[in-house]
Amino acid sequence: MKLHLERLLQLSRQRLPFILIALIPVVIMEILSRGQYIEMFTWSYKHIIELLYNEWIVFSLLLLFIAIIGRTRVAYWILSGILLVMGLISGIKLKILGVPLTPWDIVLAGEASDMVQYIKNIFTFNVLFMIVLFLAASYFLLYRTQLFMKKVHIKERGIVAVIALGMLAAVYTDLPLPVQKWCGIKASVWNQVENTQTNGYALATFLNTKSMFSEKREGYDDKAVEAIVSNSPKPPVKAGDPNVKPNVIVVLSEAFWDPTVIKGVTFSRDPIPFFHQLQQTGTSGTMLSPQYGGGTANVEFEVLTGNSMRFLPQGSIAYNQFITNEVDSLASIYARQGYTSTAISPFYNWYFNSNRVYKDFGFSKYIPIEYFKPNYSGPYIADSEVAANIIHATDLSDGPDFVFANTMENHFHFFPGKFPKNTFDVTGDMSPSSQGMLETLAQGINASDRMLKELVEYYEKKGEPTIIAFWGDHLPALGDDYATYIDTKYISGKDDPDFLKKMYSVPLVVWNNFDTERKDKLNISPSYLGPYLIELSKQQGSYYTNYLSQLSKKIPIIPPKDYFEAMHINEQDLKDYETLQYDIMFGDRHAYKDYKVPIINSKYMLGFGPILLDKVEADTQDQDISGRSSVTLLIRGSNLPPLSIVTLNGKAIPTTWQDEHMVTARVEGNMLKAGIWDIQVQVKDSKETVVGKSNTLPIEMGGR
């Protein structure tokens, strides 16, 4: 018995110290994610239970990694590396976008380029100091003491794994003792800053993950949905003159904002003169964006579907996380009335799952960057090229068009040198860094303004009834922790009493050429823009847009829940809205059951139209390749994209695009062989996935 006790004590002495060493990555991760030493220590003192939970989670994960790997030191370094990188990126993202890193950023977004922007200027003195401190403390404990065993025997690894999983399950289920419930610990998914500041990064991430995979929603049932739908105003049988169907063009301009509202800052000339002109002469106003600095897809989501991000976890991306089925949108609503619905985006088709999402929304066409001319301004496609594609899309159709387009030219970052030439000077009491970013922003939004002018002048001259709604998706991220906004005294800091209004209100104009006397002043949430456009275009909406149109008169702006009391909003007044949205996104879609026309367009496609080949000619006499070192093929057809790739028997050959009706391709080297050449035109994305292809035309080549 005595020997067994001694053996047990010996084993405990070699394993209990892991509780101590697990505390090191917890502390370092908290400092990195918060960005401040003092805040971490203050939190540790005030939230001891939450600190213990963070320690419990990291210790459990360490045991799990040890069980999997078998070597304690290797397991520690791998786990710590993962946790510290997550904490570091979370801290940087918090500084740039005001929201920490969440599980859906990692698991569901899949957009590596989104993460890259958070690692700019990563090696600050504080970060390097924390890394050195972490390495020194860990090295001392692991290599200069005899506290830790180096290996875990294979027989014990299974037991350790079971213990680790049991410990993690206890946190996830809050069983067998509901400590989290007793202590009031819960995920504040609607406010991720508060979530991480209160619960600590490890626990907040764990609770977010639990929320992410939780399917059951309290307070919803089929009868409640059916009651709301039956009591909602029904769409009229006819709305407006059936012979008047104006084009509806909706442009989400990346990071478009009016910096001339900053007092004490002077621009050498007005960066957005045409936008200002439209503000004075027609319908204009502001929208309260759910985003700051990024997350464009969430603003799209609100405008196109009428759904609200206020009912979804902060930091989540609706397109990646929640759109898994058809969703009635402006695209499908207008399509039911004879419109051609086209989405245009100067970025990759896979970004934010856009290709699948636009299909689920009922668009008939999607024009991603793979179908653009490579006309760049700085690192992104020029706004002028987006305008050209909008015009081309509407010219191709015989009837009215609904076009949703977003832009990229003014996308983050805003450091000097982004554009080949900067023509704006900014003066005022500010740092050189703020001055440089404002000058870069001015250059970017000036291009957006010229795009808007080009569209308005084109459709005004064309004479077709047309509506153009143009707005910014969010304010630009001008430095870490709102640096430029604070530096120029636009806001006094994060505690500015008007912080929400100043940092989340984006400018909006709505131009039309058939009801020129109308001059509405809008101050709305993005989810209300769709119902407004349907009413302005005098077309028939849906039960949902009619409901939202009525709700917008009572609650025109839906802020974060933290602001409900200050803005005199009764949360109960939004419960029906939340229920209808739940039915659409997570429920059985009861309200869709009476739809006679499918939401998804069976002919949905990428590009302006099918890629068709009509004729292939070779620059050889009688198609004889004898004595030739190369052959040039002339391929004629229709809808040939600028980034077309010609393939010969399935293999890509050098291609030169001439126009949408003709490309040339060069055959040389070991491809130059007599026989049947099967010629096809393909379009590939950045992942080398074929996203479009033509029919195949054979050409028989002889000789040799």
mmCIF file of N, CA and C in Angstrom, residues 616-626 628 631 633 674-675 677 698-703:
data_model
loop_
_atom_site.group_PDB
_atom_site.id
_atom_site.type_symbol
_atom_site.label_atom_id
_atom_site.label_comp_id
_atom_site.label_asym_id
_atom_site.label_seq_id
_atom_site.Cartn_x
_atom_site.Cartn_y
_atom_site.Cartn_z
ATOM 1 N N VAL A 616 -12.710 28.159 -85.445
ATOM 2 C CA VAL A 616 -11.286 28.146 -85.118
ATOM 3 C C VAL A 616 -10.499 28.076 -86.420
ATOM 4 N N GLU A 617 -9.553 28.995 -86.601
ATOM 5 C CA GLU A 617 -8.725 29.024 -87.797
ATOM 6 C C GLU A 617 -7.258 29.025 -87.393
ATOM 7 N N ALA A 618 -6.431 28.369 -88.202
ATOM 8 C CA ALA A 618 -4.987 28.364 -87.974
ATOM 9 C C ALA A 618 -4.295 29.176 -89.066
ATOM 10 N N ASP A 619 -3.181 29.838 -88.697
ATOM 11 C CA ASP A 619 -2.459 30.658 -89.680
ATOM 12 C C ASP A 619 -1.516 29.796 -90.521
ATOM 13 N N THR A 620 -1.996 28.662 -90.969
ATOM 14 C CA THR A 620 -1.209 27.775 -91.827
ATOM 15 C C THR A 620 -2.018 27.449 -93.070
ATOM 16 N N GLN A 621 -1.329 27.199 -94.172
ATOM 17 C CA GLN A 621 -2.014 26.853 -95.403
ATOM 18 C C GLN A 621 -2.483 25.414 -95.334
ATOM 19 N N ASP A 622 -3.779 25.206 -95.576
ATOM 20 C CA ASP A 622 -4.373 23.876 -95.552
ATOM 21 C C ASP A 622 -4.158 23.169 -94.212
ATOM 22 N N GLN A 623 -3.966 23.992 -93.150
ATOM 23 C CA GLN A 623 -3.800 23.440 -91.797
ATOM 24 C C GLN A 623 -2.671 22.421 -91.718
ATOM 25 N N ASP A 624 -1.591 22.729 -92.422
ATOM 26 C CA ASP A 624 -0.401 21.873 -92.453
ATOM 27 C C ASP A 624 0.673 22.511 -91.576
ATOM 28 N N ILE A 625 1.193 21.760 -90.617
ATOM 29 C CA ILE A 625 2.178 22.326 -89.690
ATOM 30 C C ILE A 625 3.612 21.966 -90.071
ATOM 31 N N SER A 626 3.801 21.372 -91.251
ATOM 32 C CA SER A 626 5.145 20.981 -91.683
ATOM 33 C C SER A 626 6.072 22.193 -91.708
ATOM 34 N N ARG A 628 6.846 24.224 -89.447
ATOM 35 C CA ARG A 628 6.467 25.341 -88.574
ATOM 36 C C ARG A 628 6.999 25.118 -87.165
ATOM 37 N N VAL A 631 2.284 27.817 -84.356
ATOM 38 C CA VAL A 631 1.052 28.080 -85.092
ATOM 39 C C VAL A 631 0.174 28.984 -84.238
ATOM 40 N N LEU A 633 -3.582 30.327 -83.537
ATOM 41 C CA LEU A 633 -4.990 30.019 -83.747
ATOM 42 C C LEU A 633 -5.824 31.275 -83.539
ATOM 43 N N ALA A 674 0.683 16.774 -85.303
ATOM 44 C CA ALA A 674 -0.413 16.528 -86.232
ATOM 45 C C ALA A 674 -1.503 15.712 -85.551
ATOM 46 N N GLY A 675 -2.729 15.918 -86.002
ATOM 47 C CA GLY A 675 -3.841 15.184 -85.441
ATOM 48 C C GLY A 675 -5.032 16.086 -85.187
ATOM 49 N N TRP A 677 -7.045 18.569 -83.027
ATOM 50 C CA TRP A 677 -6.878 19.507 -81.915
ATOM 51 C C TRP A 677 -8.266 19.899 -81.409
ATOM 52 N N PRO A 698 -13.275 20.989 -82.778
ATOM 53 C CA PRO A 698 -12.093 20.266 -83.256
ATOM 54 C C PRO A 698 -11.542 20.892 -84.535
ATOM 55 N N ILE A 699 -10.247 20.817 -84.692
ATOM 56 C CA ILE A 699 -9.602 21.244 -85.927
ATOM 57 C C ILE A 699 -8.527 20.212 -86.251
ATOM 58 N N GLU A 700 -8.548 19.707 -87.487
ATOM 59 C CA GLU A 700 -7.609 18.656 -87.878
ATOM 60 C C GLU A 700 -6.368 19.276 -88.498
ATOM 61 N N MET A 701 -5.211 18.996 -87.906
ATOM 62 C CA MET A 701 -3.940 19.520 -88.380
ATOM 63 C C MET A 701 -3.108 18.373 -88.947
ATOM 64 N N GLY A 702 -2.507 18.621 -90.119
ATOM 65 C CA GLY A 702 -1.706 17.593 -90.760
ATOM 66 C C GLY A 702 -0.252 18.006 -90.885
ATOM 67 N N GLY A 703 0.543 17.154 -91.562
ATOM 68 C CA GLY A 703 1.951 17.458 -91.785
ATOM 69 C C GLY A 703 2.860 16.662 -90.890
#
